Amino acid sequence: LQVVPLSGPTDHTYPSEAPVKIKGKVRKAMADQLITVGKRRLTDRFGRPAPRDLLLVEQAIRTRLGLTN
């Protein structure tokens, strides 16, 4: 599985980062730190971002991988 780490605060975001709201808090999804982990390592679900936030994360990943138009 590919995982995008989350961080905070969101005072400033770079093109490869996206603000996402999880459990009422705004955090940064850092596509520049995309990692691969095994399913067994994922024990607890931290939360699920809204569809709009997922689109922002997808755009940040595309930017990081150079897949933007």
PDB file of N, CA and C in Angstrom:
ATOM      1  N   LEU A   1       0.837  -1.180   0.000  1.00  0.00           N
ATOM      2  CA  LEU A   1       0.000   0.000   0.000  1.00  0.00           C
ATOM      3  C   LEU A   1       0.880   1.240   0.000  1.00  0.00           C
ATOM      4  N   GLN A   2       0.443   2.239  -0.725  1.00  0.00           N
ATOM      5  CA  GLN A   2       1.121   3.533  -0.700  1.00  0.00           C
ATOM      6  C   GLN A   2       0.435   4.404   0.351  1.00  0.00           C
ATOM      7  N   VAL A   3       1.226   5.042   1.186  1.00  0.00           N
ATOM      8  CA  VAL A   3       0.707   5.867   2.274  1.00  0.00           C
ATOM      9  C   VAL A   3       1.297   7.264   2.158  1.00  0.00           C
ATOM     10  N   VAL A   4       0.427   8.254   2.318  1.00  0.00           N
ATOM     11  CA  VAL A   4       0.869   9.649   2.359  1.00  0.00           C
ATOM     12  C   VAL A   4       0.840  10.079   3.818  1.00  0.00           C
ATOM     13  N   PRO A   5       2.006  10.360   4.405  1.00  0.00           N
ATOM     14  CA  PRO A   5       2.033  10.776   5.808  1.00  0.00           C
ATOM     15  C   PRO A   5       1.307  12.104   6.038  1.00  0.00           C
ATOM     16  N   LEU A   6       0.780  12.256   7.235  1.00  0.00           N
ATOM     17  CA  LEU A   6       0.117  13.502   7.633  1.00  0.00           C
ATOM     18  C   LEU A   6       0.962  14.228   8.661  1.00  0.00           C
ATOM     19  N   SER A   7       0.876  15.536   8.638  1.00  0.00           N
ATOM     20  CA  SER A   7       1.585  16.367   9.594  1.00  0.00           C
ATOM     21  C   SER A   7       0.737  17.593   9.878  1.00  0.00           C
ATOM     22  N   GLY A   8       1.148  18.381  10.757  1.00  0.00           N
ATOM     23  CA  GLY A   8       0.517  19.657  11.047  1.00  0.00           C
ATOM     24  C   GLY A   8       1.605  20.587  11.486  1.00  0.00           C
ATOM     25  N   PRO A   9       1.439  21.807  11.582  1.00  0.00           N
ATOM     26  CA  PRO A   9       0.295  22.627  11.183  1.00  0.00           C
ATOM     27  C   PRO A   9       0.326  22.917   9.685  1.00  0.00           C
ATOM     28  N   THR A  10      -0.691  23.612   9.215  1.00  0.00           N
ATOM     29  CA  THR A  10      -0.795  23.893   7.781  1.00  0.00           C
ATOM     30  C   THR A  10      -0.584  25.367   7.469  1.00  0.00           C
ATOM     31  N   ASP A  11       0.270  26.024   8.223  1.00  0.00           N
ATOM     32  CA  ASP A  11       0.523  27.448   7.995  1.00  0.00           C
ATOM     33  C   ASP A  11       0.987  27.709   6.569  1.00  0.00           C
ATOM     34  N   HIS A  12       1.811  26.827   6.051  1.00  0.00           N
ATOM     35  CA  HIS A  12       2.325  26.959   4.692  1.00  0.00           C
ATOM     36  C   HIS A  12       2.358  25.583   4.051  1.00  0.00           C
ATOM     37  N   THR A  13       1.843  25.475   2.838  1.00  0.00           N
ATOM     38  CA  THR A  13       1.912  24.205   2.130  1.00  0.00           C
ATOM     39  C   THR A  13       2.649  24.398   0.817  1.00  0.00           C
ATOM     40  N   TYR A  14       3.431  23.421   0.454  1.00  0.00           N
ATOM     41  CA  TYR A  14       4.154  23.404  -0.809  1.00  0.00           C
ATOM     42  C   TYR A  14       3.290  22.691  -1.856  1.00  0.00           C
ATOM     43  N   PRO A  15       3.647  22.797  -3.137  1.00  0.00           N
ATOM     44  CA  PRO A  15       2.834  22.158  -4.181  1.00  0.00           C
ATOM     45  C   PRO A  15       2.657  20.648  -3.996  1.00  0.00           C
ATOM     46  N   SER A  16       3.598  19.992  -3.336  1.00  0.00           N
ATOM     47  CA  SER A  16       3.475  18.549  -3.125  1.00  0.00           C
ATOM     48  C   SER A  16       2.818  18.222  -1.785  1.00  0.00           C
ATOM     49  N   GLU A  17       2.143  19.178  -1.205  1.00  0.00           N
ATOM     50  CA  GLU A  17       1.408  18.979   0.043  1.00  0.00           C
ATOM     51  C   GLU A  17      -0.029  19.431  -0.153  1.00  0.00           C
ATOM     52  N   ALA A  18      -0.934  18.878   0.635  1.00  0.00           N
ATOM     53  CA  ALA A  18      -2.346  19.245   0.542  1.00  0.00           C
ATOM     54  C   ALA A  18      -2.958  19.292   1.930  1.00  0.00           C
ATOM     55  N   PRO A  19      -3.750  20.330   2.209  1.00  0.00           N
ATOM     56  CA  PRO A  19      -4.445  20.362   3.497  1.00  0.00           C
ATOM     57  C   PRO A  19      -5.620  19.383   3.475  1.00  0.00           C
ATOM     58  N   VAL A  20      -5.744  18.588   4.512  1.00  0.00           N
ATOM     59  CA  VAL A  20      -6.863  17.655   4.642  1.00  0.00           C
ATOM     60  C   VAL A  20      -7.433  17.759   6.053  1.00  0.00           C
ATOM     61  N   LYS A  21      -8.725  17.581   6.163  1.00  0.00           N
ATOM     62  CA  LYS A  21      -9.371  17.641   7.472  1.00  0.00           C
ATOM     63  C   LYS A  21      -9.688  16.216   7.912  1.00  0.00           C
ATOM     64  N   ILE A  22      -9.103  15.829   9.038  1.00  0.00           N
ATOM     65  CA  ILE A  22      -9.316  14.503   9.614  1.00  0.00           C
ATOM     66  C   ILE A  22      -9.737  14.684  11.068  1.00  0.00           C
ATOM     67  N   LYS A  23     -10.861  14.124  11.412  1.00  0.00           N
ATOM     68  CA  LYS A  23     -11.372  14.215  12.791  1.00  0.00           C
ATOM     69  C   LYS A  23     -11.419  15.650  13.296  1.00  0.00           C
ATOM     70  N   GLY A  24     -11.842  16.569  12.433  1.00  0.00           N
ATOM     71  CA  GLY A  24     -12.019  17.959  12.826  1.00  0.00           C
ATOM     72  C   GLY A  24     -10.758  18.800  12.843  1.00  0.00           C
ATOM     73  N   LYS A  25      -9.599  18.210  12.539  1.00  0.00           N
ATOM     74  CA  LYS A  25      -8.348  18.972  12.531  1.00  0.00           C
ATOM     75  C   LYS A  25      -7.792  19.025  11.111  1.00  0.00           C
ATOM     76  N   VAL A  26      -7.275  20.187  10.735  1.00  0.00           N
ATOM     77  CA  VAL A  26      -6.654  20.328   9.423  1.00  0.00           C
ATOM     78  C   VAL A  26      -5.185  19.960   9.543  1.00  0.00           C
ATOM     79  N   ARG A  27      -4.760  19.052   8.691  1.00  0.00           N
ATOM     80  CA  ARG A  27      -3.378  18.560   8.678  1.00  0.00           C
ATOM     81  C   ARG A  27      -2.849  18.642   7.251  1.00  0.00           C
ATOM     82  N   LYS A  28      -1.544  18.424   7.101  1.00  0.00           N
ATOM     83  CA  LYS A  28      -0.931  18.409   5.784  1.00  0.00           C
ATOM     84  C   LYS A  28      -0.689  16.979   5.341  1.00  0.00           C
ATOM     85  N   ALA A  29      -1.146  16.659   4.134  1.00  0.00           N
ATOM     86  CA  ALA A  29      -0.788  15.387   3.511  1.00  0.00           C
ATOM     87  C   ALA A  29       0.483  15.676   2.715  1.00  0.00           C
ATOM     88  N   MET A  30       1.559  14.961   3.015  1.00  0.00           N
ATOM     89  CA  MET A  30       2.872  15.259   2.437  1.00  0.00           C
ATOM     90  C   MET A  30       3.221  14.229   1.361  1.00  0.00           C
ATOM     91  N   ALA A  31       2.836  14.541   0.115  1.00  0.00           N
ATOM     92  CA  ALA A  31       3.071  13.619  -0.999  1.00  0.00           C
ATOM     93  C   ALA A  31       4.559  13.476  -1.313  1.00  0.00           C
ATOM     94  N   ASP A  32       5.372  14.407  -0.862  1.00  0.00           N
ATOM     95  CA  ASP A  32       6.816  14.294  -1.090  1.00  0.00           C
ATOM     96  C   ASP A  32       7.449  13.248  -0.174  1.00  0.00           C
ATOM     97  N   GLN A  33       6.652  12.691   0.756  1.00  0.00           N
ATOM     98  CA  GLN A  33       7.148  11.646   1.655  1.00  0.00           C
ATOM     99  C   GLN A  33       6.339  10.360   1.498  1.00  0.00           C
ATOM    100  N   LEU A  34       5.810  10.125   0.300  1.00  0.00           N
ATOM    101  CA  LEU A  34       5.042   8.929  -0.014  1.00  0.00           C
ATOM    102  C   LEU A  34       5.858   7.682   0.333  1.00  0.00           C
ATOM    103  N   ILE A  35       5.240   6.753   1.058  1.00  0.00           N
ATOM    104  CA  ILE A  35       5.955   5.540   1.466  1.00  0.00           C
ATOM    105  C   ILE A  35       5.106   4.303   1.152  1.00  0.00           C
ATOM    106  N   THR A  36       5.759   3.173   1.092  1.00  0.00           N
ATOM    107  CA  THR A  36       5.088   1.896   0.890  1.00  0.00           C
ATOM    108  C   THR A  36       5.141   1.118   2.199  1.00  0.00           C
ATOM    109  N   VAL A  37       4.001   0.605   2.627  1.00  0.00           N
ATOM    110  CA  VAL A  37       3.940  -0.198   3.854  1.00  0.00           C
ATOM    111  C   VAL A  37       3.111  -1.448   3.592  1.00  0.00           C
ATOM    112  N   GLY A  38       3.375  -2.483   4.356  1.00  0.00           N
ATOM    113  CA  GLY A  38       2.585  -3.698   4.279  1.00  0.00           C
ATOM    114  C   GLY A  38       1.269  -3.536   5.013  1.00  0.00           C
ATOM    115  N   LYS A  39       0.246  -4.239   4.563  1.00  0.00           N
ATOM    116  CA  LYS A  39      -1.074  -4.148   5.194  1.00  0.00           C
ATOM    117  C   LYS A  39      -1.026  -4.501   6.675  1.00  0.00           C
ATOM    118  N   ARG A  40      -0.155  -5.405   7.033  1.00  0.00           N
ATOM    119  CA  ARG A  40      -0.053  -5.820   8.437  1.00  0.00           C
ATOM    120  C   ARG A  40       0.395  -4.698   9.362  1.00  0.00           C
ATOM    121  N   ARG A  41       1.124  -3.731   8.807  1.00  0.00           N
ATOM    122  CA  ARG A  41       1.604  -2.620   9.641  1.00  0.00           C
ATOM    123  C   ARG A  41       0.512  -1.609   9.933  1.00  0.00           C
ATOM    124  N   LEU A  42      -0.571  -1.639   9.164  1.00  0.00           N
ATOM    125  CA  LEU A  42      -1.674  -0.702   9.374  1.00  0.00           C
ATOM    126  C   LEU A  42      -2.658  -1.326  10.350  1.00  0.00           C
ATOM    127  N   THR A  43      -2.572  -0.918  11.601  1.00  0.00           N
ATOM    128  CA  THR A  43      -3.400  -1.534  12.628  1.00  0.00           C
ATOM    129  C   THR A  43      -4.637  -0.712  12.968  1.00  0.00           C
ATOM    130  N   ASP A  44      -4.536   0.607  12.951  1.00  0.00           N
ATOM    131  CA  ASP A  44      -5.664   1.475  13.296  1.00  0.00           C
ATOM    132  C   ASP A  44      -5.895   2.491  12.183  1.00  0.00           C
ATOM    133  N   ARG A  45      -7.154   2.753  11.907  1.00  0.00           N
ATOM    134  CA  ARG A  45      -7.491   3.781  10.923  1.00  0.00           C
ATOM    135  C   ARG A  45      -7.537   5.125  11.642  1.00  0.00           C
ATOM    136  N   PHE A  46      -6.764   6.066  11.132  1.00  0.00           N
ATOM    137  CA  PHE A  46      -6.686   7.385  11.756  1.00  0.00           C
ATOM    138  C   PHE A  46      -7.918   8.206  11.426  1.00  0.00           C
ATOM    139  N   GLY A  47      -8.479   7.974  10.279  1.00  0.00           N
ATOM    140  CA  GLY A  47      -9.644   8.717   9.827  1.00  0.00           C
ATOM    141  C   GLY A  47      -9.742   8.632   8.326  1.00  0.00           C
ATOM    142  N   ARG A  48     -10.798   9.194   7.786  1.00  0.00           N
ATOM    143  CA  ARG A  48     -11.004   9.168   6.348  1.00  0.00           C
ATOM    144  C   ARG A  48     -11.261  10.598   5.872  1.00  0.00           C
ATOM    145  N   PRO A  49     -10.435  11.075   4.925  1.00  0.00           N
ATOM    146  CA  PRO A  49     -10.647  12.429   4.413  1.00  0.00           C
ATOM    147  C   PRO A  49     -11.877  12.503   3.513  1.00  0.00           C
ATOM    148  N   ALA A  50     -12.410  13.697   3.388  1.00  0.00           N
ATOM    149  CA  ALA A  50     -13.553  13.939   2.504  1.00  0.00           C
ATOM    150  C   ALA A  50     -13.115  13.777   1.045  1.00  0.00           C
ATOM    151  N   PRO A  51     -14.057  13.461   0.150  1.00  0.00           N
ATOM    152  CA  PRO A  51     -13.705  13.312  -1.265  1.00  0.00           C
ATOM    153  C   PRO A  51     -12.971  14.524  -1.841  1.00  0.00           C
ATOM    154  N   ARG A  52     -13.359  15.723  -1.453  1.00  0.00           N
ATOM    155  CA  ARG A  52     -12.685  16.932  -1.932  1.00  0.00           C
ATOM    156  C   ARG A  52     -11.214  16.931  -1.503  1.00  0.00           C
ATOM    157  N   ASP A  53     -10.965  16.536  -0.264  1.00  0.00           N
ATOM    158  CA  ASP A  53      -9.593  16.489   0.236  1.00  0.00           C
ATOM    159  C   ASP A  53      -8.778  15.419  -0.495  1.00  0.00           C
ATOM    160  N   LEU A  54      -9.426  14.301  -0.832  1.00  0.00           N
ATOM    161  CA  LEU A  54      -8.721  13.261  -1.584  1.00  0.00           C
ATOM    162  C   LEU A  54      -8.281  13.765  -2.953  1.00  0.00           C
ATOM    163  N   LEU A  55      -9.104  14.604  -3.569  1.00  0.00           N
ATOM    164  CA  LEU A  55      -8.713  15.197  -4.856  1.00  0.00           C
ATOM    165  C   LEU A  55      -7.492  16.097  -4.693  1.00  0.00           C
ATOM    166  N   LEU A  56      -7.423  16.828  -3.584  1.00  0.00           N
ATOM    167  CA  LEU A  56      -6.259  17.678  -3.318  1.00  0.00           C
ATOM    168  C   LEU A  56      -5.005  16.836  -3.104  1.00  0.00           C
ATOM    169  N   VAL A  57      -5.156  15.719  -2.403  1.00  0.00           N
ATOM    170  CA  VAL A  57      -4.023  14.810  -2.178  1.00  0.00           C
ATOM    171  C   VAL A  57      -3.579  14.207  -3.510  1.00  0.00           C
ATOM    172  N   GLU A  58      -4.539  13.810  -4.325  1.00  0.00           N
ATOM    173  CA  GLU A  58      -4.203  13.253  -5.638  1.00  0.00           C
ATOM    174  C   GLU A  58      -3.425  14.265  -6.477  1.00  0.00           C
ATOM    175  N   GLN A  59      -3.853  15.527  -6.457  1.00  0.00           N
ATOM    176  CA  GLN A  59      -3.145  16.562  -7.201  1.00  0.00           C
ATOM    177  C   GLN A  59      -1.730  16.753  -6.660  1.00  0.00           C
ATOM    178  N   ALA A  60      -1.567  16.701  -5.348  1.00  0.00           N
ATOM    179  CA  ALA A  60      -0.234  16.843  -4.751  1.00  0.00           C
ATOM    180  C   ALA A  60       0.670  15.683  -5.173  1.00  0.00           C
ATOM    181  N   ILE A  61       0.121  14.477  -5.228  1.00  0.00           N
ATOM    182  CA  ILE A  61       0.909  13.316  -5.668  1.00  0.00           C
ATOM    183  C   ILE A  61       1.295  13.470  -7.131  1.00  0.00           C
ATOM    184  N   ARG A  62       0.350  13.894  -7.967  1.00  0.00           N
ATOM    185  CA  ARG A  62       0.650  14.112  -9.391  1.00  0.00           C
ATOM    186  C   ARG A  62       1.745  15.171  -9.557  1.00  0.00           C
ATOM    187  N   THR A  63       1.670  16.225  -8.765  1.00  0.00           N
ATOM    188  CA  THR A  63       2.695  17.265  -8.822  1.00  0.00           C
ATOM    189  C   THR A  63       4.056  16.696  -8.441  1.00  0.00           C
ATOM    190  N   ARG A  64       4.099  15.935  -7.371  1.00  0.00           N
ATOM    191  CA  ARG A  64       5.358  15.354  -6.905  1.00  0.00           C
ATOM    192  C   ARG A  64       5.964  14.394  -7.925  1.00  0.00           C
ATOM    193  N   LEU A  65       5.107  13.642  -8.617  1.00  0.00           N
ATOM    194  CA  LEU A  65       5.595  12.682  -9.599  1.00  0.00           C
ATOM    195  C   LEU A  65       5.780  13.298 -10.991  1.00  0.00           C
ATOM    196  N   GLY A  66       5.487  14.581 -11.119  1.00  0.00           N
ATOM    197  CA  GLY A  66       5.658  15.253 -12.402  1.00  0.00           C
ATOM    198  C   GLY A  66       4.626  14.860 -13.433  1.00  0.00           C
ATOM    199  N   LEU A  67       3.412  14.539 -12.992  1.00  0.00           N
ATOM    200  CA  LEU A  67       2.349  14.102 -13.887  1.00  0.00           C
ATOM    201  C   LEU A  67       1.319  15.192 -14.149  1.00  0.00           C
ATOM    202  N   THR A  68       1.634  16.441 -13.867  1.00  0.00           N
ATOM    203  CA  THR A  68       0.704  17.537 -14.098  1.00  0.00           C
ATOM    204  C   THR A  68       0.845  18.056 -15.518  1.00  0.00           C
ATOM    205  N   ASN A  69      -0.212  18.676 -15.990  1.00  0.00           N
ATOM    206  CA  ASN A  69      -0.181  19.247 -17.345  1.00  0.00           C
ATOM    207  C   ASN A  69       0.558  20.555 -17.372  1.00  0.00           C
TER     208      ASN A  69
END
